[in-house]
Every structure is written in C-alpha cells, then in structure tokens.
mmCIF file of C-alpha atoms in Angstrom:
data_model
loop_
_atom_site.group_PDB
_atom_site.id
_atom_site.type_symbol
_atom_site.label_atom_id
_atom_site.label_comp_id
_atom_site.label_asym_id
_atom_site.label_seq_id
_atom_site.Cartn_x
_atom_site.Cartn_y
_atom_site.Cartn_z
ATOM 1 C CA UNK A 1 150.917 5.137 183.022
ATOM 2 C CA UNK A 2 150.289 2.659 181.091
ATOM 3 C CA UNK A 3 147.725 -0.506 180.417
ATOM 4 C CA UNK A 4 144.960 -1.611 182.588
ATOM 5 C CA UNK A 5 145.874 -3.037 186.150
ATOM 6 C CA UNK A 6 144.173 -6.117 187.193
ATOM 7 C CA UNK A 7 140.716 -5.835 187.603
ATOM 8 C CA UNK A 8 140.850 -6.525 191.610
ATOM 9 C CA UNK A 9 142.991 -3.177 192.132
ATOM 10 C CA UNK A 10 140.394 -1.193 189.566
ATOM 11 C CA UNK A 11 137.728 -2.319 191.884
ATOM 12 C CA UNK A 12 138.949 -1.980 195.157
ATOM 13 C CA UNK A 13 139.979 1.703 194.248
ATOM 14 C CA UNK A 14 136.641 2.084 192.934
ATOM 15 C CA UNK A 15 135.016 0.810 196.081
ATOM 16 C CA UNK A 16 137.637 2.911 198.407
ATOM 17 C CA UNK A 17 137.688 6.217 197.270
ATOM 18 C CA UNK A 18 134.344 8.029 197.450
ATOM 19 C CA UNK A 19 135.105 10.000 194.519
ATOM 20 C CA UNK A 20 135.717 7.647 191.631
ATOM 21 C CA UNK A 21 132.783 5.683 193.343
ATOM 22 C CA UNK A 22 130.190 8.333 192.736
ATOM 23 C CA UNK A 23 131.087 8.023 189.267
ATOM 24 C CA UNK A 24 131.422 4.216 188.498
ATOM 25 C CA UNK A 25 128.645 3.299 190.934
ATOM 26 C CA UNK A 26 128.230 -0.107 192.704
ATOM 27 C CA UNK A 27 127.442 -2.330 189.749
ATOM 28 C CA UNK A 28 130.349 -1.796 187.712
ATOM 29 C CA UNK A 29 132.622 -1.925 190.853
ATOM 30 C CA UNK A 30 131.444 -5.347 192.289
ATOM 31 C CA UNK A 31 131.367 -6.256 188.035
ATOM 32 C CA UNK A 32 135.572 -5.395 188.492
ATOM 33 C CA UNK A 33 135.608 -7.359 192.138
ATOM 34 C CA UNK A 34 134.138 -10.397 191.751
ATOM 35 C CA UNK A 35 136.104 -11.311 188.168
ATOM 36 C CA UNK A 36 138.307 -14.457 188.692
ATOM 37 C CA UNK A 37 139.302 -16.830 185.725
ATOM 38 C CA UNK A 38 137.448 -15.861 182.542
ATOM 39 C CA UNK A 39 139.806 -13.299 180.556
ATOM 40 C CA UNK A 40 137.154 -12.138 178.110
ATOM 41 C CA UNK A 41 134.576 -11.748 181.108
ATOM 42 C CA UNK A 42 137.651 -9.803 182.926
ATOM 43 C CA UNK A 43 138.425 -7.277 179.583
ATOM 44 C CA UNK A 44 134.624 -6.513 179.423
ATOM 45 C CA UNK A 45 133.953 -5.833 182.877
ATOM 46 C CA UNK A 46 137.108 -3.326 182.792
ATOM 47 C CA UNK A 47 136.144 -1.975 179.617
ATOM 48 C CA UNK A 48 132.522 -1.243 180.852
ATOM 49 C CA UNK A 49 133.951 0.595 184.527
ATOM 50 C CA UNK A 50 136.324 2.619 182.103
ATOM 51 C CA UNK A 51 133.589 3.776 179.434
ATOM 52 C CA UNK A 52 131.803 4.894 182.107
ATOM 53 C CA UNK A 53 134.699 6.943 183.478
ATOM 54 C CA UNK A 54 135.014 8.366 180.622
ATOM 55 C CA UNK A 55 131.481 9.372 179.214
ATOM 56 C CA UNK A 56 130.978 10.607 182.319
ATOM 57 C CA UNK A 57 129.526 14.643 182.484
ATOM 58 C CA UNK A 58 132.421 17.023 182.281
ATOM 59 C CA UNK A 59 131.308 19.178 184.881
ATOM 60 C CA UNK A 60 130.691 16.022 187.186
ATOM 61 C CA UNK A 61 134.062 14.799 186.675
ATOM 62 C CA UNK A 62 135.477 18.284 187.015
ATOM 63 C CA UNK A 63 133.870 18.369 190.624
ATOM 64 C CA UNK A 64 135.165 14.996 192.024
ATOM 65 C CA UNK A 65 138.862 15.481 190.825
ATOM 66 C CA UNK A 66 138.980 18.670 192.575
ATOM 67 C CA UNK A 67 136.921 17.352 195.348
ATOM 68 C CA UNK A 68 139.781 14.635 195.963
ATOM 69 C CA UNK A 69 142.561 16.733 195.005
ATOM 70 C CA UNK A 70 141.009 18.904 197.875
ATOM 71 C CA UNK A 71 140.847 16.003 200.625
ATOM 72 C CA UNK A 72 144.246 14.721 199.909
ATOM 73 C CA UNK A 73 146.093 18.078 199.479
ATOM 74 C CA UNK A 74 144.153 19.068 203.264
ATOM 75 C CA UNK A 75 146.392 15.749 204.613
ATOM 76 C CA UNK A 76 143.859 13.039 203.441
ATOM 77 C CA UNK A 77 145.038 10.090 202.842
ATOM 78 C CA UNK A 78 143.871 6.755 200.195
ATOM 79 C CA UNK A 79 143.290 3.579 202.388
ATOM 80 C CA UNK A 80 143.187 0.939 200.283
ATOM 81 C CA UNK A 81 142.783 -2.448 202.547
ATOM 82 C CA UNK A 82 145.192 -5.153 201.644
ATOM 83 C CA UNK A 83 144.833 -7.349 198.345
ATOM 84 C CA UNK A 84 145.704 -10.997 198.129
ATOM 85 C CA UNK A 85 149.509 -11.470 197.981
ATOM 86 C CA UNK A 86 150.585 -7.443 198.199
ATOM 87 C CA UNK A 87 150.067 -4.176 199.650
ATOM 88 C CA UNK A 88 149.414 -0.647 197.046
ATOM 89 C CA UNK A 89 151.608 2.176 197.380
ATOM 90 C CA UNK A 90 148.402 4.469 197.600
ATOM 91 C CA UNK A 91 151.267 7.307 199.381
ATOM 92 C CA UNK A 92 152.784 7.514 196.154
ATOM 93 C CA UNK A 93 149.829 7.938 193.928
ATOM 94 C CA UNK A 94 148.010 10.187 196.091
ATOM 95 C CA UNK A 95 150.996 12.497 195.774
ATOM 96 C CA UNK A 96 150.808 11.966 192.143
ATOM 97 C CA UNK A 97 147.053 12.937 191.895
ATOM 98 C CA UNK A 98 147.158 15.978 193.484
ATOM 99 C CA UNK A 99 150.282 16.874 190.453
ATOM 100 C CA UNK A 100 147.480 15.833 188.039
ATOM 101 C CA UNK A 101 144.882 17.483 189.082
ATOM 102 C CA UNK A 102 146.967 20.782 189.502
ATOM 103 C CA UNK A 103 148.412 20.197 185.894
ATOM 104 C CA UNK A 104 145.079 19.302 184.784
ATOM 105 C CA UNK A 105 142.274 20.825 186.313
ATOM 106 C CA UNK A 106 139.707 18.928 186.693
ATOM 107 C CA UNK A 107 140.490 16.014 183.643
ATOM 108 C CA UNK A 108 138.580 13.087 183.486
ATOM 109 C CA UNK A 109 142.261 11.680 182.941
ATOM 110 C CA UNK A 110 143.287 12.269 186.643
ATOM 111 C CA UNK A 111 141.276 9.258 187.603
ATOM 112 C CA UNK A 112 143.091 6.888 185.024
ATOM 113 C CA UNK A 113 145.695 6.827 187.617
ATOM 114 C CA UNK A 114 143.682 3.997 189.311
ATOM 115 C CA UNK A 115 142.876 1.901 186.089
ATOM 116 C CA UNK A 116 146.164 1.930 184.378
ATOM 117 C CA UNK A 117 149.561 0.803 186.011
ATOM 118 C CA UNK A 118 151.960 3.343 187.528
ATOM 119 C CA UNK A 119 155.410 2.529 186.479
ATOM 120 C CA UNK A 120 158.374 4.721 187.633
ATOM 121 C CA UNK A 121 161.361 4.139 184.858
ATOM 122 C CA UNK A 122 164.970 4.611 186.262
ATOM 123 C CA UNK A 123 167.676 5.496 183.859
ATOM 124 C CA UNK A 124 168.814 2.904 181.717
ATOM 125 C CA UNK A 125 165.207 1.145 181.660
ATOM 126 C CA UNK A 126 162.683 0.874 179.332
ATOM 127 C CA UNK A 127 159.332 -0.149 178.387
ATOM 128 C CA UNK A 128 157.489 -1.552 174.697
ATOM 129 C CA UNK A 129 153.938 -0.040 173.960
ATOM 130 C CA UNK A 130 152.126 -2.568 171.946
ATOM 131 C CA UNK A 131 149.868 -1.189 169.394
ATOM 132 C CA UNK A 132 146.996 0.189 171.266
ATOM 133 C CA UNK A 133 147.859 -0.180 174.978
ATOM 134 C CA UNK A 134 146.930 2.941 176.756
ATOM 135 C CA UNK A 135 149.786 5.355 177.914
ATOM 136 C CA UNK A 136 150.713 8.402 179.301
ATOM 137 C CA UNK A 137 154.137 10.019 180.074
ATOM 138 C CA UNK A 138 153.575 11.517 183.534
ATOM 139 C CA UNK A 139 156.990 13.472 183.301
ATOM 140 C CA UNK A 140 160.354 13.144 183.257
ATOM 141 C CA UNK A 141 162.929 12.924 179.851
ATOM 142 C CA UNK A 142 163.097 9.274 177.499
ATOM 143 C CA UNK A 143 164.336 8.666 174.398
ATOM 144 C CA UNK A 144 161.142 7.492 172.577
ATOM 145 C CA UNK A 145 160.825 5.336 169.050
ATOM 146 C CA UNK A 146 158.204 4.549 166.996
ATOM 147 C CA UNK A 147 156.947 3.462 164.029
ATOM 148 C CA UNK A 148 155.942 5.876 161.248
ATOM 149 C CA UNK A 149 152.350 7.448 162.297
ATOM 150 C CA UNK A 150 149.732 10.070 162.369
ATOM 151 C CA UNK A 151 147.066 8.520 164.561
ATOM 152 C CA UNK A 152 147.612 9.221 168.160
ATOM 153 C CA UNK A 153 144.539 9.161 170.083
ATOM 154 C CA UNK A 154 144.104 11.585 172.821
ATOM 155 C CA UNK A 155 141.929 11.346 175.183
ATOM 156 C CA UNK A 156 142.961 12.535 178.703
ATOM 157 C CA UNK A 157 145.936 14.870 180.321
ATOM 158 C CA UNK A 158 145.990 17.088 177.836
ATOM 159 C CA UNK A 159 145.099 20.457 175.766
ATOM 160 C CA UNK A 160 144.922 18.610 172.448
ATOM 161 C CA UNK A 161 141.666 17.337 170.755
ATOM 162 C CA UNK A 162 140.411 14.567 172.068
ATOM 163 C CA UNK A 163 138.357 11.563 170.325
ATOM 164 C CA UNK A 164 137.171 9.529 174.009
ATOM 165 C CA UNK A 165 135.032 7.229 171.442
ATOM 166 C CA UNK A 166 137.768 5.886 169.202
ATOM 167 C CA UNK A 167 139.796 5.533 171.957
ATOM 168 C CA UNK A 168 137.522 3.423 173.708
ATOM 169 C CA UNK A 169 136.976 1.108 170.799
ATOM 170 C CA UNK A 170 140.563 0.248 170.255
ATOM 171 C CA UNK A 171 142.644 0.385 173.335
ATOM 172 C CA UNK A 172 143.147 -3.219 175.399
ATOM 173 C CA UNK A 173 141.020 -3.800 177.905
ATOM 174 C CA UNK A 174 143.367 -6.818 178.587
ATOM 175 C CA UNK A 175 144.972 -6.112 182.493
ATOM 176 C CA UNK A 176 148.107 -6.536 182.917
ATOM 177 C CA UNK A 177 150.886 -6.417 185.769
ATOM 178 C CA UNK A 178 153.086 -3.359 185.871
ATOM 179 C CA UNK A 179 156.364 -5.085 186.677
ATOM 180 C CA UNK A 180 155.634 -7.470 183.451
ATOM 181 C CA UNK A 181 155.585 -4.258 181.296
ATOM 182 C CA UNK A 182 159.220 -3.484 182.131
ATOM 183 C CA UNK A 183 161.051 -4.137 178.693
ATOM 184 C CA UNK A 184 164.994 -5.662 179.243
ATOM 185 C CA UNK A 185 167.824 -4.744 176.611
ATOM 186 C CA UNK A 186 170.792 -7.120 175.668
ATOM 187 C CA UNK A 187 174.090 -5.492 176.936
ATOM 188 C CA UNK A 188 176.987 -5.705 175.037
ATOM 189 C CA UNK A 189 180.605 -5.165 176.183
ATOM 190 C CA UNK A 190 182.918 -2.737 174.098
ATOM 191 C CA UNK A 191 186.079 -4.458 173.625
ATOM 192 C CA UNK A 192 189.329 -2.308 173.926
ATOM 193 C CA UNK A 193 190.860 -1.076 170.223
ATOM 194 C CA UNK A 194 194.059 -1.924 171.214
ATOM 195 C CA UNK A 195 193.187 -5.296 172.791
ATOM 196 C CA UNK A 196 194.147 -8.878 171.491
ATOM 197 C CA UNK A 197 190.392 -9.784 171.933
ATOM 198 C CA UNK A 198 187.900 -8.557 169.119
ATOM 199 C CA UNK A 199 184.725 -8.966 169.202
ATOM 200 C CA UNK A 200 182.436 -10.224 165.373
ATOM 201 C CA UNK A 201 179.352 -8.731 166.469
ATOM 202 C CA UNK A 202 177.629 -6.574 164.197
ATOM 203 C CA UNK A 203 176.712 -4.028 166.408
ATOM 204 C CA UNK A 204 180.443 -2.906 167.032
ATOM 205 C CA UNK A 205 184.171 -3.827 167.015
ATOM 206 C CA UNK A 206 185.172 -1.149 169.743
ATOM 207 C CA UNK A 207 187.260 0.349 172.488
ATOM 208 C CA UNK A 208 188.626 0.441 175.598
ATOM 209 C CA UNK A 209 189.509 -0.380 178.827
ATOM 210 C CA UNK A 210 187.377 -1.954 182.513
ATOM 211 C CA UNK A 211 188.747 0.628 185.298
ATOM 212 C CA UNK A 212 186.144 3.129 185.393
ATOM 213 C CA UNK A 213 183.047 3.589 187.224
ATOM 214 C CA UNK A 214 181.201 4.177 183.310
ATOM 215 C CA UNK A 215 181.470 0.747 181.402
ATOM 216 C CA UNK A 216 181.650 0.766 177.916
ATOM 217 C CA UNK A 217 178.710 -0.588 176.982
ATOM 218 C CA UNK A 218 176.094 -1.054 173.894
ATOM 219 C CA UNK A 219 172.520 -1.964 175.114
ATOM 220 C CA UNK A 220 170.178 -3.180 172.766
ATOM 221 C CA UNK A 221 166.376 -2.491 172.946
ATOM 222 C CA UNK A 222 165.173 -4.780 170.418
ATOM 223 C CA UNK A 223 161.223 -5.335 170.359
ATOM 224 C CA UNK A 224 159.272 -8.305 168.301
ATOM 225 C CA UNK A 225 158.324 -5.782 165.448
ATOM 226 C CA UNK A 226 160.416 -4.753 162.820
ATOM 227 C CA UNK A 227 160.053 -0.490 162.502
ATOM 228 C CA UNK A 228 162.454 -0.748 164.884
ATOM 229 C CA UNK A 229 165.295 -1.285 167.401
ATOM 230 C CA UNK A 230 167.314 1.122 170.057
ATOM 231 C CA UNK A 231 170.830 1.129 170.777
ATOM 232 C CA UNK A 232 171.835 2.359 174.575
ATOM 233 C CA UNK A 233 175.805 3.870 173.642
ATOM 234 C CA UNK A 234 177.911 4.179 177.150
ATOM 235 C CA UNK A 235 181.117 5.018 175.999
ATOM 236 C CA UNK A 236 183.723 5.703 179.051
ATOM 237 C CA UNK A 237 185.995 9.233 178.797
ATOM 238 C CA UNK A 238 189.027 6.952 178.762
ATOM 239 C CA UNK A 239 188.110 5.294 175.633
ATOM 240 C CA UNK A 240 189.342 8.043 173.241
ATOM 241 C CA UNK A 241 188.261 6.074 170.028
ATOM 242 C CA UNK A 242 185.330 3.533 169.345
ATOM 243 C CA UNK A 243 184.729 1.797 166.070
ATOM 244 C CA UNK A 244 180.950 0.863 164.170
ATOM 245 C CA UNK A 245 180.872 -2.041 162.212
ATOM 246 C CA UNK A 246 177.976 -1.112 158.958
ATOM 247 C CA UNK A 247 174.414 -1.880 159.876
ATOM 248 C CA UNK A 248 171.635 -3.238 156.604
ATOM 249 C CA UNK A 249 169.471 -0.587 158.235
ATOM 250 C CA UNK A 250 169.501 3.500 157.981
ATOM 251 C CA UNK A 251 169.984 4.785 161.365
ATOM 252 C CA UNK A 252 169.070 8.031 163.377
ATOM 253 C CA UNK A 253 172.242 8.118 166.103
ATOM 254 C CA UNK A 254 171.554 11.351 168.982
ATOM 255 C CA UNK A 255 174.092 12.364 171.220
ATOM 256 C CA UNK A 256 172.893 12.845 174.817
ATOM 257 C CA UNK A 257 176.505 14.535 176.172
ATOM 258 C CA UNK A 258 179.667 13.694 175.011
ATOM 259 C CA UNK A 259 182.521 15.831 172.452
ATOM 260 C CA UNK A 260 184.582 14.595 170.107
ATOM 261 C CA UNK A 261 184.915 13.847 166.349
ATOM 262 C CA UNK A 262 182.455 11.744 164.353
ATOM 263 C CA UNK A 263 184.365 10.172 161.371
ATOM 264 C CA UNK A 264 182.415 8.395 158.173
ATOM 265 C CA UNK A 265 184.636 5.536 156.920
ATOM 266 C CA UNK A 266 185.065 3.116 153.834
ATOM 267 C CA UNK A 267 184.591 0.243 154.961
ATOM 268 C CA UNK A 268 185.871 -2.923 153.200
ATOM 269 C CA UNK A 269 185.299 -6.428 155.308
ATOM 270 C CA UNK A 270 186.765 -8.708 152.659
ATOM 271 C CA UNK A 271 189.605 -6.882 152.669
ATOM 272 C CA UNK A 272 192.740 -9.338 154.431
ATOM 273 C CA UNK A 273 195.080 -5.855 154.413
ATOM 274 C CA UNK A 274 196.279 -4.430 157.576
ATOM 275 C CA UNK A 275 196.488 -0.643 156.694
ATOM 276 C CA UNK A 276 198.209 1.085 159.379
ATOM 277 C CA UNK A 277 196.117 4.166 160.623
ATOM 278 C CA UNK A 278 197.138 7.623 159.652
ATOM 279 C CA UNK A 279 198.920 9.619 162.441
ATOM 280 C CA UNK A 280 195.897 12.558 162.456
ATOM 281 C CA UNK A 281 193.456 9.229 162.964
ATOM 282 C CA UNK A 282 194.746 7.509 165.897
ATOM 283 C CA UNK A 283 197.243 8.061 169.024
ATOM 284 C CA UNK A 284 197.637 3.793 168.693
ATOM 285 C CA UNK A 285 198.928 4.853 164.629
ATOM 286 C CA UNK A 286 202.520 3.676 165.505
ATOM 287 C CA UNK A 287 201.654 0.276 167.128
ATOM 288 C CA UNK A 288 198.195 -1.079 165.923
ATOM 289 C CA UNK A 289 197.063 -2.296 162.576
ATOM 290 C CA UNK A 290 193.462 -2.418 161.809
ATOM 291 C CA UNK A 291 190.826 -3.577 159.245
ATOM 292 C CA UNK A 292 190.853 -1.679 155.845
ATOM 293 C CA UNK A 293 189.228 1.775 156.391
ATOM 294 C CA UNK A 294 189.387 4.793 155.347
ATOM 295 C CA UNK A 295 187.990 8.274 156.504
ATOM 296 C CA UNK A 296 185.243 9.621 154.158
ATOM 297 C CA UNK A 297 183.994 12.647 156.077
ATOM 298 C CA UNK A 298 184.382 14.139 159.862
ATOM 299 C CA UNK A 299 181.973 16.086 161.951
ATOM 300 C CA UNK A 300 182.161 17.746 165.307
ATOM 301 C CA UNK A 301 179.947 16.457 167.832
ATOM 302 C CA UNK A 302 178.239 17.743 170.890
ATOM 303 C CA UNK A 303 175.521 17.090 173.177
ATOM 304 C CA UNK A 304 172.410 17.156 171.270
ATOM 305 C CA UNK A 305 174.043 16.342 167.766
ATOM 306 C CA UNK A 306 172.244 14.117 165.847
ATOM 307 C CA UNK A 307 173.620 11.960 162.685
ATOM 308 C CA UNK A 308 171.420 10.123 159.962
ATOM 309 C CA UNK A 309 174.121 7.656 158.990
ATOM 310 C CA UNK A 310 173.432 5.328 155.755
ATOM 311 C CA UNK A 311 173.170 1.359 156.248
ATOM 312 C CA UNK A 312 175.772 0.112 155.316
ATOM 313 C CA UNK A 313 177.873 2.948 157.002
ATOM 314 C CA UNK A 314 181.050 2.303 158.962
ATOM 315 C CA UNK A 315 182.282 4.803 161.178
ATOM 316 C CA UNK A 316 183.864 5.552 164.450
ATOM 317 C CA UNK A 317 183.812 8.079 167.563
ATOM 318 C CA UNK A 318 187.078 10.043 168.861
ATOM 319 C CA UNK A 319 186.555 11.374 171.855
ATOM 320 C CA UNK A 320 188.186 14.901 173.113
ATOM 321 C CA UNK A 321 191.050 13.889 174.524
ATOM 322 C CA UNK A 322 191.152 15.670 177.554
ATOM 323 C CA UNK A 323 187.296 15.695 177.853
ATOM 324 C CA UNK A 324 186.118 14.640 181.358
ATOM 325 C CA UNK A 325 182.438 13.748 180.365
ATOM 326 C CA UNK A 326 181.795 9.957 179.110
ATOM 327 C CA UNK A 327 179.702 9.573 175.667
ATOM 328 C CA UNK A 328 176.151 9.210 175.994
ATOM 329 C CA UNK A 329 173.747 8.467 173.103
ATOM 330 C CA UNK A 330 171.060 6.318 171.241
ATOM 331 C CA UNK A 331 171.067 4.779 167.848
ATOM 332 C CA UNK A 332 167.579 3.944 166.530
ATOM 333 C CA UNK A 333 167.312 1.404 163.059
ATOM 334 C CA UNK A 334 164.640 -0.416 161.699
ATOM 335 C CA UNK A 335 164.668 -4.214 163.558
ATOM 336 C CA UNK A 336 166.193 -6.344 160.657
ATOM 337 C CA UNK A 337 168.067 -9.042 160.568
ATOM 338 C CA UNK A 338 171.889 -8.628 160.646
ATOM 339 C CA UNK A 339 172.579 -12.595 159.185
#
C-alpha cells in the first residue's frame, strides 16, 4: 500500500462498506465524494477522513474489522458501483483484507487498504517512496534502499511502537494514481568481453552473448535524490566474465543468486598499454587484450554474499564454468554524477 487514493475512490469505499462508513460517517464521506478540482480541499478532506479513522476508539475499530472480515470470509463481496471511467478490483481487495485482519486482528491499519493505493510489483519493477509518503509492505520479498535515517513512524499493521498523532501531522495527503507510482529503470545491455564492440559507459564494460533466456544487462534505478541509486545486475550463465569500471561513490553489492569469484582490480584508465591477461584470470588469455587492470584481491561469492566496494574501485565477476544459474545481484550507491 502506498500513497492516498483519489478521493472519489476513498469516498466510494466509505459509502458502500458499512463497517468503514460507521467510522468515517456521512459528513466526511460526502466531503470526499463532492470534491472536484481544488487540490487544497482534496488534501484537507482526505486528511480529515483519515484522521477520523486513525483516532477512532480502538475497541470500535477492532469490532468493525472483525465484522467485515467475518462477512468476507462467509462469501459476501465488497460491491462498489463503477466510477467515472473504471471499475475497482474489489475482489482482490476483499482477499487482502481477510489476510490483513487475520495477521493483525482488529488493527486499524486493515482499513487503510481502502485509503491507500494497492500496488503489486512484479519482478524487476520498482517504486520510489518520497519523504512522508505513507506506505506499508504487505507480502513478498524486495530489495529496499533508503537514506540513512532513524525516523520511521508507524501507525498500524505492526506490533511495534505507534505514533499516530505524529504520523498524521507529517504525511502527504495529496492523492496519487497507483499506476503513476511505479518507478521505471534505465536498461543497459552488457557488451561481450570478446566482442569488437565496446562501451565507454561508466557503469560497466562487460560481457557476453545474446542467445540466452536471461539477457545480460544492468537496470539502473536512479531517483531524483542524491542519497542513493540502485543497479539490478543480471548476467547470463553463458557469460562467464564481466568487468565493472569504477564509480565515484562507494557501493554495496549483494548477490541474490549465482556462484563464482569476484576480483578487485587495480584500474588504470589512462594507460595505453594492452597487457594480456594472465592465464589464471581468463579463458581468453591467449587471444584477447584488455585495458590495464591487475588483480589485487579475489573473493568467492555465493547466494547471500555481500561486498563493500570502495569509490574508484574496479572489479570483475567470474562465474563458475559449470554453473547453470545466472547471476542476479543488486548494487546500491550514492546518486552522484559520473561526469
């Protein structure tokens, strides 16, 4: 769940779900349904309705959560008339509400499902969470990167300390469309190390072939902040050697799956010499010349391995020759200019 829904959606839920209507009441519900183009009025109406929910008597909320769960479990459906140009997927929301109410019995956060956008991210998709944008992870695995902070504020769906008043003061109440919240990365194909075609991209100088189901590529998720960016690195099991040129930022690399060796290199981008690789470093040693780079350290990696890579440090990844599992890794770093 992330960001507030458009007011007409919240109002429709509050009007047609009796348990939610019992908390929000007709005045706040009508306030949501009668908003048109005034953004200030929109945000204030959403804030008023959500504050009403979050400040409701806990025993009342608990009973109503259980009542709605019971109705849905017994086969009743959430029925919302079609909105202007679309129909809400109420069947999926009903299933999610049952799960939330089972995992967090009587929790007021269960009703947040009808205030926040529900997003389902597929593998490779991402979302950027701006400061003060309310959100909650419901299920599944993800890679999360955040700025250094100690200011997470909780208000529901958690056994941890809750600070409802503070959360209501700071969160963004501007409505969002769920589809607009997804964050698209920039895909860069990895160039074969034994190809005549090379890239000068500062993110990679890499390998291999195009005839595999998993393409060798880097997807960069670069949000509009300096704090961080994340690379999703996918390397085909056919592509055994990949070399990464230095970044201006230190970075953290985590291996999701794959097995092999990571080698830290001494990188000399100004050198004009073409030193052949030693035989222990590449199967291409007899017929391929590379820019000057020498192995300084070598580390084995496997699923769950994590590496800290200093700024200005080049490294290479060597997958096991008999490995049939492609490499999937994520690399996080400060979002500084590479110019």
